[in-house]
PDB file of C-alpha atoms in Angstrom:
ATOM      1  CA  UNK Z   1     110.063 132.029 126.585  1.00  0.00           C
ATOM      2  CA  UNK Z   2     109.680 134.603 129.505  1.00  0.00           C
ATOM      3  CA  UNK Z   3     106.534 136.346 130.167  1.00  0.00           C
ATOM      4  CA  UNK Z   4     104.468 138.099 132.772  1.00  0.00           C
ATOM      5  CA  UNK Z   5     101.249 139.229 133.242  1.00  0.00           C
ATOM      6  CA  UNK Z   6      99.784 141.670 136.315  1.00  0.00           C
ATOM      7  CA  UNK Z   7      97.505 140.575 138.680  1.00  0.00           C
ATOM      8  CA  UNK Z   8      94.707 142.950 137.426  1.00  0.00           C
ATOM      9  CA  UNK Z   9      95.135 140.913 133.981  1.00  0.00           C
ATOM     10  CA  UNK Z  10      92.960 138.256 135.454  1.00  0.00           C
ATOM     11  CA  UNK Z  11      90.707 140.113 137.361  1.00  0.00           C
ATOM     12  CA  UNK Z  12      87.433 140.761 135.606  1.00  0.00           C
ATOM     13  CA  UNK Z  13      85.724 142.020 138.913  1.00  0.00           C
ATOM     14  CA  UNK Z  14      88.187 144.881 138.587  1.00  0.00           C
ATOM     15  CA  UNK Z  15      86.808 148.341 139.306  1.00  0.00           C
ATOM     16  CA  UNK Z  16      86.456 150.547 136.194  1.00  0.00           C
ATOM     17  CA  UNK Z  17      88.608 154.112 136.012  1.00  0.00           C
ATOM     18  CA  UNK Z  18      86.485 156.627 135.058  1.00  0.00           C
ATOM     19  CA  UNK Z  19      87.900 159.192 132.891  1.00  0.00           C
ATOM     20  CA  UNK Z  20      90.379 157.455 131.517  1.00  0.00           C
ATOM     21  CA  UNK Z  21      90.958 157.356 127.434  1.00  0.00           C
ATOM     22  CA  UNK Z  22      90.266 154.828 125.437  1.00  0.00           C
ATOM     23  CA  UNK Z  23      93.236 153.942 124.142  1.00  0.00           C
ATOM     24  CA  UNK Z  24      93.624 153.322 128.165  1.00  0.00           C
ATOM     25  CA  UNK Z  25      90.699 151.536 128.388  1.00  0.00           C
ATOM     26  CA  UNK Z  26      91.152 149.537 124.977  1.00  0.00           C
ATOM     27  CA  UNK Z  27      94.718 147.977 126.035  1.00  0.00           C
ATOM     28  CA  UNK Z  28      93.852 147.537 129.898  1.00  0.00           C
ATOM     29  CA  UNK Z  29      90.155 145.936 129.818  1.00  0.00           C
ATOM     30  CA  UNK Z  30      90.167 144.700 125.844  1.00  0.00           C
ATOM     31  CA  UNK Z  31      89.413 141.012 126.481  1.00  0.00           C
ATOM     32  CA  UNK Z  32      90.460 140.372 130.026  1.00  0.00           C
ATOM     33  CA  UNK Z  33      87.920 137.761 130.611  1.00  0.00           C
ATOM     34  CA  UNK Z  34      89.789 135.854 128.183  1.00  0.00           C
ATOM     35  CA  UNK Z  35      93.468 136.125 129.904  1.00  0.00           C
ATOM     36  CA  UNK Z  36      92.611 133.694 132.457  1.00  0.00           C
ATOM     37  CA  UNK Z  37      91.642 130.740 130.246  1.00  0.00           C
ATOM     38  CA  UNK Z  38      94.713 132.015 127.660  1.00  0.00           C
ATOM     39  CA  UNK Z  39      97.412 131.430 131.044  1.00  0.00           C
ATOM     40  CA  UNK Z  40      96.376 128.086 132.080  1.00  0.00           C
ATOM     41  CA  UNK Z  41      96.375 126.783 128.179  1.00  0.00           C
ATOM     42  CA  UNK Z  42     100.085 128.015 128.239  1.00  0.00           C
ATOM     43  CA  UNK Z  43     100.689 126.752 131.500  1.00  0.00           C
ATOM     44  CA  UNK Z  44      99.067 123.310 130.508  1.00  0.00           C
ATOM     45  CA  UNK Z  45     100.825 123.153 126.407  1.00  0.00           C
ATOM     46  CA  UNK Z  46     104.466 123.960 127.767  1.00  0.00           C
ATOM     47  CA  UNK Z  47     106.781 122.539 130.152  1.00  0.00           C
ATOM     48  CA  UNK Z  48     107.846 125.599 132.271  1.00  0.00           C
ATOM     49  CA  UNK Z  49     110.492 125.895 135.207  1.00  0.00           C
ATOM     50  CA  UNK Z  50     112.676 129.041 137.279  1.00  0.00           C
ATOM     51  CA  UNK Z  51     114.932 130.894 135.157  1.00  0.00           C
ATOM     52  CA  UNK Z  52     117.951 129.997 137.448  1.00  0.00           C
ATOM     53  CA  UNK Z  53     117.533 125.865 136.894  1.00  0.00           C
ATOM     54  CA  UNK Z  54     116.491 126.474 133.223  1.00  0.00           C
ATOM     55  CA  UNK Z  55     119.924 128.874 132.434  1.00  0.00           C
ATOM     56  CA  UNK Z  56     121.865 126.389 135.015  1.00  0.00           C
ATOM     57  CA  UNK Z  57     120.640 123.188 132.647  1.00  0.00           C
ATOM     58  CA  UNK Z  58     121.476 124.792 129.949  1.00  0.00           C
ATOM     59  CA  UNK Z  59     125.313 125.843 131.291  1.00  0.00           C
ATOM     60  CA  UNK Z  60     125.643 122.096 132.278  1.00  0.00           C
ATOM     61  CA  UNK Z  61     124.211 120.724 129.391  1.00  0.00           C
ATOM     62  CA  UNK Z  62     121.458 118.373 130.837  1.00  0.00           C
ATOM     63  CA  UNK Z  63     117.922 118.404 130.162  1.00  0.00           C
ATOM     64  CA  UNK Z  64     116.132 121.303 132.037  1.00  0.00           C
ATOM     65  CA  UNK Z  65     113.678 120.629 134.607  1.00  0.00           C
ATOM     66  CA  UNK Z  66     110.208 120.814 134.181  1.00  0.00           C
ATOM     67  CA  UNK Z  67     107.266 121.693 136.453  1.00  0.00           C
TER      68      UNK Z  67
END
């Protein structure tokens, strides 16, 4: 799997936007003091590497690298 996140995702000290709407404020602040525990369990349960070794494994057919 690929993913990415933005910094901000992590941040709870974030400043709030006023004015904003809240469907804004729903998907950008909806349970962001939860991301940061969420990353490091998927970080910790799967063996991740860089796309280029994990595609270049795959060409070669040997067992991709872990980090």
């Amino acid at each position: 799997a690929i993913f990415y996140f933005h910094p901000w995702e992590i941040d709870v000290g974030q400043p709030r936007i006023d004015g904003i709407s809240a469907k804004t404020r729903f998907r950008h602040y909806l349970n962001i003091h939860r991301m940061e525990a969420r990353l490091e369990r998927l970080l910790g349960d799967f063996a991740w590497g860089r796309m280029d070794e994990v595609f270049t494994d795959l060409i070669r057919g040997t067992p991709p690298r872990t980090h």
